[in-house]
Coordinates of C-alpha atoms in Angstrom, one line a residue:
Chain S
X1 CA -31.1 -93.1 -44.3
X2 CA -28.8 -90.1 -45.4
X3 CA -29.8 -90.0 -48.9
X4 CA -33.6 -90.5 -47.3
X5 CA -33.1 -87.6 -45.7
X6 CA -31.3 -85.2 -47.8
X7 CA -34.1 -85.9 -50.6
X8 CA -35.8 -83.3 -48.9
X9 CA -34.7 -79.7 -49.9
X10 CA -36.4 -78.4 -46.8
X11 CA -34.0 -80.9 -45.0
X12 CA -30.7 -79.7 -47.4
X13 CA -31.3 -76.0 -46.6
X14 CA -31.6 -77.2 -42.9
X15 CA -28.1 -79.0 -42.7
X16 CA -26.5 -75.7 -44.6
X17 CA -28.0 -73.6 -41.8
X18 CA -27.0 -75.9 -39.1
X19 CA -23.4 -76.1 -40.3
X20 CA -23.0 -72.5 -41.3
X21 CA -24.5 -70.9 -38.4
X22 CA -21.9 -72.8 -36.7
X23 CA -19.1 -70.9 -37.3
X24 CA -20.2 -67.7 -36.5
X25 CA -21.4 -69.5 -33.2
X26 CA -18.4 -70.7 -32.4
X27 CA -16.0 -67.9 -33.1
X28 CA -18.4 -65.2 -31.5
X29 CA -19.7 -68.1 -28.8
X30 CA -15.9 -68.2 -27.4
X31 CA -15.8 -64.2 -27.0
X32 CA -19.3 -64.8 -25.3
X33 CA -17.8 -67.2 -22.9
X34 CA -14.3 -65.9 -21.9
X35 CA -15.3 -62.4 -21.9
X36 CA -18.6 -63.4 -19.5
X37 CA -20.8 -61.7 -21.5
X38 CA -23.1 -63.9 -21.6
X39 CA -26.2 -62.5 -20.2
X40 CA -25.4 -59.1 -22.8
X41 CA -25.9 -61.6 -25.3
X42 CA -29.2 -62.5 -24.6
X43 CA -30.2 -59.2 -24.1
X44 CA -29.5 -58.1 -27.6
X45 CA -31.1 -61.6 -28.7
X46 CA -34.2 -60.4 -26.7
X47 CA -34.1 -57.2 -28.0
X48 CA -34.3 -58.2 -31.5
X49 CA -37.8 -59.6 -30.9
X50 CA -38.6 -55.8 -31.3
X51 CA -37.9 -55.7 -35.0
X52 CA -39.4 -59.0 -36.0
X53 CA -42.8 -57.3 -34.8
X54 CA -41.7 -54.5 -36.9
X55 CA -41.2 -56.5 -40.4
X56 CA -44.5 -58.5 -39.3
X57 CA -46.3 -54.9 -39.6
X58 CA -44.0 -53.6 -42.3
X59 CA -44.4 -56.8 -44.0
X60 CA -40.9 -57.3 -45.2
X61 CA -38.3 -60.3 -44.2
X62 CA -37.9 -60.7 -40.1
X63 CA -34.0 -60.4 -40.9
X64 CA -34.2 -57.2 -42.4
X65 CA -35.8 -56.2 -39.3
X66 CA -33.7 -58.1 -36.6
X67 CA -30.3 -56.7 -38.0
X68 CA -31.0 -53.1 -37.2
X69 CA -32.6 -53.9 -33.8
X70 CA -29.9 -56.7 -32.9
X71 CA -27.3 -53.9 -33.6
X72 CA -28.6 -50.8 -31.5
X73 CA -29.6 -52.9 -28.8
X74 CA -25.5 -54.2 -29.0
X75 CA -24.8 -50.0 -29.1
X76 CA -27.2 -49.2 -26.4
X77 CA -25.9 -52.0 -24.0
X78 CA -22.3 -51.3 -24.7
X79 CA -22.4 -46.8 -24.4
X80 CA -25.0 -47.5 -21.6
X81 CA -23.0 -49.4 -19.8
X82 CA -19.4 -47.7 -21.1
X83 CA -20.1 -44.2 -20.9
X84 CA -23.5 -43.5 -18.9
X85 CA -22.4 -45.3 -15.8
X86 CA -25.7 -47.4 -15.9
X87 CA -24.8 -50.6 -14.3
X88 CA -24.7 -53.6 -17.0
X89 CA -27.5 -55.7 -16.0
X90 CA -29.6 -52.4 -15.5
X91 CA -29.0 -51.8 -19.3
X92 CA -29.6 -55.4 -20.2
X93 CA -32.7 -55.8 -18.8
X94 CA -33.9 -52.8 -19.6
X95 CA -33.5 -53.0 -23.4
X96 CA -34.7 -56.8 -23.2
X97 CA -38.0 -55.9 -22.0
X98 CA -38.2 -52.9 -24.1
X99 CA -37.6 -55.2 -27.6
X100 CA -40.0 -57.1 -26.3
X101 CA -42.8 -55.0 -25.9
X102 CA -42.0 -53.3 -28.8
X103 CA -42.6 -56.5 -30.7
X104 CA -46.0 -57.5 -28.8
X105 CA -47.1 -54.1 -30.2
X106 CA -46.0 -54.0 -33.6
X107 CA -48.3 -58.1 -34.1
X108 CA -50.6 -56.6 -32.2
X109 CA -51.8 -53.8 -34.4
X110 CA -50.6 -55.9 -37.8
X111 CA -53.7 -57.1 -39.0
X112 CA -54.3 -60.9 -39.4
X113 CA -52.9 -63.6 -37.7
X114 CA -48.4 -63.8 -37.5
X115 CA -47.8 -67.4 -38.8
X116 CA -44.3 -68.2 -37.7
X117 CA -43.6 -65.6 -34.9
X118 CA -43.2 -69.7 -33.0
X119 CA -40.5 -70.5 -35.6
X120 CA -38.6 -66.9 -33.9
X121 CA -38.8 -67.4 -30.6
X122 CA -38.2 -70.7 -30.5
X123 CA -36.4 -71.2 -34.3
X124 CA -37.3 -73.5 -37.1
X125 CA -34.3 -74.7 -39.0
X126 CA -36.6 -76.5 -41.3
X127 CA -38.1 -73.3 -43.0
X128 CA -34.8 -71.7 -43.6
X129 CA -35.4 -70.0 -46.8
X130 CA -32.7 -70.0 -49.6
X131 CA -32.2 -66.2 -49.1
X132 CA -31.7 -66.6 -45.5
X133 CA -28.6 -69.1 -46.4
X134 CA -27.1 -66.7 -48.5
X135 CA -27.7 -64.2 -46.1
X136 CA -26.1 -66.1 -43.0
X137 CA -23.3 -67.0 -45.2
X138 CA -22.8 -63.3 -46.0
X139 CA -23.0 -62.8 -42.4
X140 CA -20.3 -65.5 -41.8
X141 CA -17.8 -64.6 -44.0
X142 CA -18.1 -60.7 -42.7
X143 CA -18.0 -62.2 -39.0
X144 CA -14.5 -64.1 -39.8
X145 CA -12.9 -61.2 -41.8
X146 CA -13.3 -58.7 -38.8
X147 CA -12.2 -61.2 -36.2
X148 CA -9.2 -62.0 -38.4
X149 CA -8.5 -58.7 -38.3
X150 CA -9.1 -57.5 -35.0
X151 CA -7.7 -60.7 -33.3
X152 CA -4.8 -59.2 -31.4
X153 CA -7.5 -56.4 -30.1
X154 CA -10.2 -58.8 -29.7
X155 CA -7.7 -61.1 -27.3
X156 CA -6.4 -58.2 -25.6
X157 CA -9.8 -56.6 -24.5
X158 CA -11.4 -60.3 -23.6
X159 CA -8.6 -60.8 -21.2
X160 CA -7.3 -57.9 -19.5
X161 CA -9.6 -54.7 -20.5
X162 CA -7.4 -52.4 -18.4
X163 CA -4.3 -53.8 -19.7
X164 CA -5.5 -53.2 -23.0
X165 CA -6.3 -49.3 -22.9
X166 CA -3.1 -48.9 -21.3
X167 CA -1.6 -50.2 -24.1
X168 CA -3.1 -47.4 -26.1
X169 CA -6.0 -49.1 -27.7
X170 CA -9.7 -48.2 -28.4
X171 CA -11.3 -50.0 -25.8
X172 CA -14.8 -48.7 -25.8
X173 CA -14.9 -49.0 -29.9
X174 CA -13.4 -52.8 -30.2
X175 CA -16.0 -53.7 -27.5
X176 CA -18.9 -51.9 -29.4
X177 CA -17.6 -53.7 -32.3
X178 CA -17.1 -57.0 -30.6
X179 CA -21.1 -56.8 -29.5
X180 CA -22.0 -55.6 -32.9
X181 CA -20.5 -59.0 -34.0
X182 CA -22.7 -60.8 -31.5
X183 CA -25.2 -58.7 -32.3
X184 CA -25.0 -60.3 -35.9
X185 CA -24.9 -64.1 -34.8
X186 CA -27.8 -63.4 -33.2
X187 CA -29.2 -62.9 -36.4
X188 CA -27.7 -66.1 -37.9
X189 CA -28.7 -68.3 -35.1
X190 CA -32.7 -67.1 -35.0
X191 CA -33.4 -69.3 -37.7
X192 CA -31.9 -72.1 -36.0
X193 CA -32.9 -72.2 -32.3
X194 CA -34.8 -68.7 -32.3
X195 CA -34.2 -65.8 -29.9
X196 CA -35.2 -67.1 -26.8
X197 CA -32.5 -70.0 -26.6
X198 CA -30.0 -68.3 -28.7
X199 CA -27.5 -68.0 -25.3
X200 CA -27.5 -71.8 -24.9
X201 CA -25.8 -72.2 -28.0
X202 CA -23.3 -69.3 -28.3
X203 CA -22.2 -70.8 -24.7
X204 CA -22.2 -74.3 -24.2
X205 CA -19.8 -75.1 -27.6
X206 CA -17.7 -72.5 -26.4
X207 CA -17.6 -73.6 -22.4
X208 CA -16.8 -77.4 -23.2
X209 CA -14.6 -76.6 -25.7
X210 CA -12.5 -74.1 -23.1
X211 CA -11.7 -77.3 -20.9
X212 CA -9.8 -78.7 -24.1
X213 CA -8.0 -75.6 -25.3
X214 CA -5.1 -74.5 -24.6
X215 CA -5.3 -71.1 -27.0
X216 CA -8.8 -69.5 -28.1
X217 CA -8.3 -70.0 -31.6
X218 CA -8.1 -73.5 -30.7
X219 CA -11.4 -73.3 -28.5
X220 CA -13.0 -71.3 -31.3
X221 CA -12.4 -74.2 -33.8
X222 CA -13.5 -76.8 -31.1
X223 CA -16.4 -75.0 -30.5
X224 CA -16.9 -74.6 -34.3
X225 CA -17.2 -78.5 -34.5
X226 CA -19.5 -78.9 -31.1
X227 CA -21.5 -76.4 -32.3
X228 CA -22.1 -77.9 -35.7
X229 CA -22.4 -81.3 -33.9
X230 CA -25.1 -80.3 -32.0
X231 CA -27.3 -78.7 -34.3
X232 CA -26.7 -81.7 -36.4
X233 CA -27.7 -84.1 -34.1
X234 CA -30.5 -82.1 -32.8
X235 CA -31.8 -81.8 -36.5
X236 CA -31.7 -85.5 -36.6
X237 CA -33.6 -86.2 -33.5
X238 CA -36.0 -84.0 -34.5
X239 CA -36.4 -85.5 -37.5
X240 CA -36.7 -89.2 -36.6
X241 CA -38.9 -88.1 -33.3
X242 CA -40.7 -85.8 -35.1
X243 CA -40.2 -82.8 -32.5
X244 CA -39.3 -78.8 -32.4
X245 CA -35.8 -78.6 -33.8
X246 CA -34.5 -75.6 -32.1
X247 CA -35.8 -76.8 -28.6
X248 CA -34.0 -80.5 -29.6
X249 CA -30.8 -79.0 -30.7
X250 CA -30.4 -77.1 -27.5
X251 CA -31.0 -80.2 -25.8
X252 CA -28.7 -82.5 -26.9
X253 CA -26.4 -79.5 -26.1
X254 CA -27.4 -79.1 -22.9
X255 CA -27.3 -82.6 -21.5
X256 CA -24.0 -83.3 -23.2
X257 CA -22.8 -80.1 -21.2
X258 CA -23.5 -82.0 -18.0
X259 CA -22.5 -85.4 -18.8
X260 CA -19.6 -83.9 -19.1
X261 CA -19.4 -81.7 -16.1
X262 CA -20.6 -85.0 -14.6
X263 CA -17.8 -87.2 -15.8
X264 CA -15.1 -84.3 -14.8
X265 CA -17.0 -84.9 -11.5
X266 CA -16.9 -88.4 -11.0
X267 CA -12.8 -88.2 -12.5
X268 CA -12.3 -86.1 -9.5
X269 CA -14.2 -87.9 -6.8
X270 CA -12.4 -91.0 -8.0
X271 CA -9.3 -90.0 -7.9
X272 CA -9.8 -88.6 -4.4
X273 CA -10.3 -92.1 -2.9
Chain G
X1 CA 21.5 -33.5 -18.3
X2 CA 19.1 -36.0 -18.0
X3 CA 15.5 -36.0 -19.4
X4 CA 11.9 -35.3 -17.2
X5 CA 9.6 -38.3 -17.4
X6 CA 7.3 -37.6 -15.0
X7 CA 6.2 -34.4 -13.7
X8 CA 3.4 -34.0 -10.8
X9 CA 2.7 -30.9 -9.8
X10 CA -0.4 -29.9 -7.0
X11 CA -1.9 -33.2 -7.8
X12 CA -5.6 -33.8 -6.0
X13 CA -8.1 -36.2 -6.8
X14 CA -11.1 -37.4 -4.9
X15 CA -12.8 -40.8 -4.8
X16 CA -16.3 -41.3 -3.8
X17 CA -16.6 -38.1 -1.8
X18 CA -13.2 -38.7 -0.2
X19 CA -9.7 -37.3 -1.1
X20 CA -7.4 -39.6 -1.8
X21 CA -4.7 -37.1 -3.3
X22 CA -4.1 -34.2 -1.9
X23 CA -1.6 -32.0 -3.3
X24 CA 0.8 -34.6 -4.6
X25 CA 4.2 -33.3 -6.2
X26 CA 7.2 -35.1 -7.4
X27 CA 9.4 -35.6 -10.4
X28 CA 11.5 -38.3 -11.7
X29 CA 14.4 -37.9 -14.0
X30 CA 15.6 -40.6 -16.8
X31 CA 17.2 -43.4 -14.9
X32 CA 15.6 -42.8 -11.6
X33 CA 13.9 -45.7 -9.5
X34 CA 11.2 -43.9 -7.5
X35 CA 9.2 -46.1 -4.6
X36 CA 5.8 -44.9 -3.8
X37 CA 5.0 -45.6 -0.5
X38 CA 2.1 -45.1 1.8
X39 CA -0.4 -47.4 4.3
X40 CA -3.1 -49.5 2.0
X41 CA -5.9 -47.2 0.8
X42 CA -3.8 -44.2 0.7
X43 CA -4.0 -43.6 -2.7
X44 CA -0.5 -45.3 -4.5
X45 CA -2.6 -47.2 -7.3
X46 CA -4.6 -44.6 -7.8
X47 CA -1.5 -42.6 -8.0
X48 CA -0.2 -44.9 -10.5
X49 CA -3.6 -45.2 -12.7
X50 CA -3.5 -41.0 -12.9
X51 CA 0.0 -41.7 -14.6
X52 CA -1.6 -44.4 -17.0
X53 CA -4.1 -42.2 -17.9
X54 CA -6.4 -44.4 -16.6
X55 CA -7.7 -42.6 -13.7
X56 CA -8.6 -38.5 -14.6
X57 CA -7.7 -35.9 -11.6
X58 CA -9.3 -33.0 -10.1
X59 CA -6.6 -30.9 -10.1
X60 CA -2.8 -30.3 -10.3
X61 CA -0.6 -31.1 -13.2
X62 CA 0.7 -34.1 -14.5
X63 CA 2.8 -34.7 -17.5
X64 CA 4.7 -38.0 -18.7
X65 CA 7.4 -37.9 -21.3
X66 CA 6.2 -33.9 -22.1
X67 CA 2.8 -34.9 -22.7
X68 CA -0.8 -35.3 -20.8
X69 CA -0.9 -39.3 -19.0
X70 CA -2.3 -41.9 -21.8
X71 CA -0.7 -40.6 -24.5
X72 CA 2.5 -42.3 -24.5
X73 CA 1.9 -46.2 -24.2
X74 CA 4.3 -47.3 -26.4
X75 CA 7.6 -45.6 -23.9
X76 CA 5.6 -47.1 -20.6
X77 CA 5.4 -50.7 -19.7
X78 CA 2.6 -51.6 -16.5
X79 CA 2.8 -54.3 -14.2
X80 CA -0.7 -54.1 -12.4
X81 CA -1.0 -55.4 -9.2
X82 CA -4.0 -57.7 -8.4
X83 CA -4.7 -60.8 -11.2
X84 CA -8.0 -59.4 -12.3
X85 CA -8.1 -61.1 -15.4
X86 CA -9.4 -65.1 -15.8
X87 CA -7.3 -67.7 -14.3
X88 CA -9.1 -70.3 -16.8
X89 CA -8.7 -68.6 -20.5
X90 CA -7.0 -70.6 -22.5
X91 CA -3.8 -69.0 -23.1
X92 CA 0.3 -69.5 -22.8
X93 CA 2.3 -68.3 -21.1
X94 CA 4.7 -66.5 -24.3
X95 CA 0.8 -65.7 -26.1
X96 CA 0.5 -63.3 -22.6
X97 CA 4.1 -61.8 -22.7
X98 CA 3.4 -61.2 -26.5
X99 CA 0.5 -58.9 -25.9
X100 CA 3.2 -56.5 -24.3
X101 CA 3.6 -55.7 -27.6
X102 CA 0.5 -54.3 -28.0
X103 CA 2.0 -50.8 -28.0
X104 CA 4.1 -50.9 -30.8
X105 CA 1.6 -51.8 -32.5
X106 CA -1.0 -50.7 -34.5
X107 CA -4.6 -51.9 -35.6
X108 CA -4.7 -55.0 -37.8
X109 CA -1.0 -55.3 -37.8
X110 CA 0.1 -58.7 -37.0
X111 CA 2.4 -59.7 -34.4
X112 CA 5.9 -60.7 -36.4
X113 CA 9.0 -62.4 -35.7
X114 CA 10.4 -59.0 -34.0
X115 CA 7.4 -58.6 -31.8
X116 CA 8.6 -62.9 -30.9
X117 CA 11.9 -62.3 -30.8
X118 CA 11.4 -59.2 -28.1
X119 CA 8.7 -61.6 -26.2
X120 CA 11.1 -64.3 -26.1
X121 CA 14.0 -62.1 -24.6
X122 CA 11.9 -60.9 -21.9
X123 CA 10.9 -64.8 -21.4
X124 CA 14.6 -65.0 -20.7
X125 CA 15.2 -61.9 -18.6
X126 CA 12.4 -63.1 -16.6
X127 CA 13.7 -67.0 -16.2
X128 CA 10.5 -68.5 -17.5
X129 CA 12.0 -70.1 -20.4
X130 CA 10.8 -73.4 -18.7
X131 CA 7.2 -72.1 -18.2
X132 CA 6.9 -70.6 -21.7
X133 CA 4.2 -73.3 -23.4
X134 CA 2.2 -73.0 -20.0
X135 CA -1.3 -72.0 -20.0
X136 CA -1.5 -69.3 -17.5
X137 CA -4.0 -71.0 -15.3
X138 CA -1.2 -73.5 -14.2
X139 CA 0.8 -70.8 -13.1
X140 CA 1.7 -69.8 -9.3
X141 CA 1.1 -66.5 -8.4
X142 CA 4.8 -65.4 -7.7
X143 CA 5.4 -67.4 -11.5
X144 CA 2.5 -65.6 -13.0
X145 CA 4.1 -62.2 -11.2
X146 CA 7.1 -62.8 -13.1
X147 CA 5.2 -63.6 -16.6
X148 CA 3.2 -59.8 -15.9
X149 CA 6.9 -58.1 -15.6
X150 CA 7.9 -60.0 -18.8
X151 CA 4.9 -58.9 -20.6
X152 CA 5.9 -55.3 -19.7
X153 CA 9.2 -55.5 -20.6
X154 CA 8.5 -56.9 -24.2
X155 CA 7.5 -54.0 -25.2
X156 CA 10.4 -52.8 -24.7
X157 CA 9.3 -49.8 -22.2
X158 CA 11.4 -46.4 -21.5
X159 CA 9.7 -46.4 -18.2
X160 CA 8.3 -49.5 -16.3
X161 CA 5.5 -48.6 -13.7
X162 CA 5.4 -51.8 -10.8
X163 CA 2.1 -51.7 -8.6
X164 CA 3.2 -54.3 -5.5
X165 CA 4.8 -56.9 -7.8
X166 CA 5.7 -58.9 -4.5
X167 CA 2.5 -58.5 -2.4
X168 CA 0.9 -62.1 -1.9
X169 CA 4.0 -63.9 -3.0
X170 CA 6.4 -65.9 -1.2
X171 CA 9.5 -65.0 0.1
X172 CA 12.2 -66.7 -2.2
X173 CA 9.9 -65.2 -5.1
X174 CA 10.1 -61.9 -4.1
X175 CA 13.6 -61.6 -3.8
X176 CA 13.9 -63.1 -7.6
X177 CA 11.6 -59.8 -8.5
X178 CA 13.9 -57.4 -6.5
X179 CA 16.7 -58.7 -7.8
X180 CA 15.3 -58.3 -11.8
X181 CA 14.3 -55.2 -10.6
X182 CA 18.4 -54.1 -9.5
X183 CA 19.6 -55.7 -12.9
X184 CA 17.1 -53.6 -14.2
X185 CA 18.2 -50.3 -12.9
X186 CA 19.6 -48.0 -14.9
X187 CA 18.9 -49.3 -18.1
X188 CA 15.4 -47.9 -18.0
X189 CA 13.3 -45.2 -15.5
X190 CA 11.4 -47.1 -13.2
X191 CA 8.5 -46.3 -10.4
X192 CA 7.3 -49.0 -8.1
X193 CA 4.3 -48.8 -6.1
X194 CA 4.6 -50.4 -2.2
X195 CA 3.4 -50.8 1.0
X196 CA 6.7 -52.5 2.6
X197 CA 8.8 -49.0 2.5
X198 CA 11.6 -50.9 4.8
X199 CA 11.9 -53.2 2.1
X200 CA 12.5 -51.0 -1.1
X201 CA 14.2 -48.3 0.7
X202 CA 17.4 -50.4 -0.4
X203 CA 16.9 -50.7 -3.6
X204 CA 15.1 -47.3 -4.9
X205 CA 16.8 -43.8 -5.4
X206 CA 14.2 -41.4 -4.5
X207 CA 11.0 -42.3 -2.4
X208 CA 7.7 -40.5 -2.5
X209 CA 5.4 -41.0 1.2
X210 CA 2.0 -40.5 0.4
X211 CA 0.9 -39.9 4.0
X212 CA -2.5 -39.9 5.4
X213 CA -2.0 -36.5 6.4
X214 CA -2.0 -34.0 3.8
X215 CA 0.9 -33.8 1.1
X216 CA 4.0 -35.4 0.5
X217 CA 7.4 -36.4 2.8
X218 CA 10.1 -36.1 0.1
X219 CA 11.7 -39.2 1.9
X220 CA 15.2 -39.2 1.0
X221 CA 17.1 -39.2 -2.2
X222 CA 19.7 -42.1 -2.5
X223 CA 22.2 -41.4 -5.0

């Protein structure tokens, strides 16, 4: 069945995507989940819709047009929200109904018909180019380096923000930086479950896998492994049930989130009587 | 003769159209322990956050250690007052302490077997030995109290600032705090914020009453 399976190049380049997109999701995905940011992630997800209208009219490669977009909407949520004194979700939504408005335009006066603006909202894993792999492993390997680095900030700032300008550090940059990063893994995960469901997957890895951590790089390498679990199983399904990948992936996900939350549920209730 | 740490002088500030300083003045010397007292609302954490740098005033003067508030972090260790942080991120007990290194260090750097070393003897001034491995969700409050002063004192602070490190503890907990707090005297400056003046009056040597009405009572000096 494997060997079936991996016959298909289409289907080779699919389980590189699945399992490299992974790790950015799961490293950036626990940020996302004990920083409670969430909602700012989708925001710059949405956003990015703006510059895959733009490549559509420019013609060039979506990513080319989603990094740019992905990162000022990161930088215009972040200084909005640091230094304006707009409230958050102001600034979220904002943005996230500007990108995509800008993007309705930009088809709308591209002549001819868009062909897989489907595959972006919604993601296609099975038409994952051989440039876009190199590209999200690019993007993977940049994404590890600068948490490596930054770990100690990165910690301080998720956990105790006040604490961590007290203690003399850069707050407002390592946060712009920290979005930046999710700004980037939004990029990555388009391909795989496309913008609009890009939130269920940088959360739900990261959320189970908080309730068997007991440190976060521990719950980012959980999360790492749920993550690729997911979009491997979701590929699968997809495959045998012939079905949208993206829209699969996030389901098996999302019901193995609350069979979980169920069984924690029914532990408790049990233990009660 | 002993050194200046903190110098207020004329200090006002105002908080969403209402003044919550007015005119605050004070010094305290190397060594001191100064209490900050005043009814709730009356400005003591904001007090505390001007001297953090954390909080910008309207006018008056404040220096700490010689220079403009914020720019000394690695001489000041903070024990903030209400647990505004996560009670369910995944972290221990000695990987929070730890992060009161912070100071001393720069960008990139890694923590190393000093930055332990001075984690785990704050674990030990504090008597949390026991709770070290503990992720901090497990903690009680008064326990998770005493793991905030540890993290303050790892980093090995020439000044400890204390917002109400014994409001919404119990009893036996909070004398375990005022006791650390009397070992600790001396060895370092220290200023601790309260509403319970009755309280510290025993164990502080200079008290500063931020009244409602307008500027300061110098209380008492207790030498």
């Amino acid at each position: 069945m494997l060997q079936e399976i991996l016959a298909f190049d289409f289907m080779r380049n699919a389980l590189l995507a699945a399992l490299l997109s992974s790790i950015a999701c799961g490293i950036i995905g626990s940020y996302v989940v004990v920083k409670k940011i969430g909602f700012i992630s989708g925001g710059i997800a949405h956003t990015a819709f703006g510059g895959i209208g733009l490549s559509y009219y420019l013609g060039i490669n979506p990513l080319f047009g989603i990094i740019p977009f992905s990162l000022a909407a990161a930088m215009a949520i972040g200084l909005l929200g640091k230094k304006a004194n707009v409230a958050e979700d102001t600034a979220i939504g904002t943005l996230w109904a500007i990108g995509m408005a800008v993007g309705v335009i930009f088809i709308g006066i591209t002549p001819g018909y868009a062909p897989d603006l489907f595959s972006y909202l919604f993601g296609n894993i099975l038409t994952v180019p051989t440039f876009d792999l190199w590209m999200i492993l690019l993007l993977d390997f940049l994404i590890v380096v600068l948490v490596w680095l930054f770990n100690k900030e990165f910690l301080a700032i998720s956990f105790d923000e006040e604490y961590a300008e007290v203690s003399g550090l850069p707050t407002t940059a390592l946060y712009l930086l920290m979005l930046a990063l999710i700004a980037l893994t939004v990029v990555i995960m388009v391909r795989v479950v496309g913008i609009v469901m890009v939130i269920a997957l940088l959360t739900i890895p990261a959320a189970l896998a908080r309730t068997f951590s007991r440190s976060l790089p521990r719950m980012m390498l959980v999360s790492v492994l749920l993550s690729a679990l997911f979009s491997i199983a979701g590929l699968w399904l997809s495959f045998l049930l012939d079905i949208a990948s993206g829209a699969t992936i996030i389901l098996v996900a999302g019901s193995t989130f609350f069979l979980v939350h169920a069984w924690r549920l029914l532990f408790v209730v049990l233990k009660k009587r | 003769m002993s050194m200046r740490v903190i110098e207020c002088n004329q200090l006002s500030l105002e908080l969403g159209g209402s003044r919550v300083l007015d005119g605050v003045t004070f010094s305290v010397e190397e060594g001191d322990f100064l209490g900050i007292v005043g009814p709730n609302g009356g400005g003591k954490t904001t007090l505390l956050r001007v001297m953090l740098g954390i909080q910008k005033h309207d006018c008056g003067k404040v220096s700490v250690f010689g220079k403009p508030p914020g720019h000394s972090p690695e001489k000041i260790g903070y024990v903030p007052q209400r647990l505004f942080f996560d009670r369910s991120f995944p972290m221990s007990v000695r990987e929070l302490v730890l992060m009161g290194r912070l100071p001393k260090k720069s960008l990139f750097e890694r923590y190393n077997a000093v930055d332990r070393a001075c984690a785990d003897e704050a674990i030990h001034l504090t008597g949390l030995e026991r709770l070290m491995e503990r992720r901090i969700g497990d903690l009680s409050g008064g326990e998770l109290q005493r793991v905030l002063v540890a993290r303050a004192l790892a980093g090995k602070p020439e000044l400890l600032l204390l917002d109400e490190p014994t409001s919404s503890i119990d009893p036996e907990m909070k004398t375990t705090i005022y006791d650390l707090m009397i070992r600790l005297r001396g060895s370092l400056t220290m200023v601790l914020v309260s509403h319970d003046t009755e309280t510290i009056r025993h164990y502080v040597t200079k008290m500063v009453n931020l009244n409602v009405t307008l500027n300061l009572l110098h209380g008492f000096e207790n030498h």
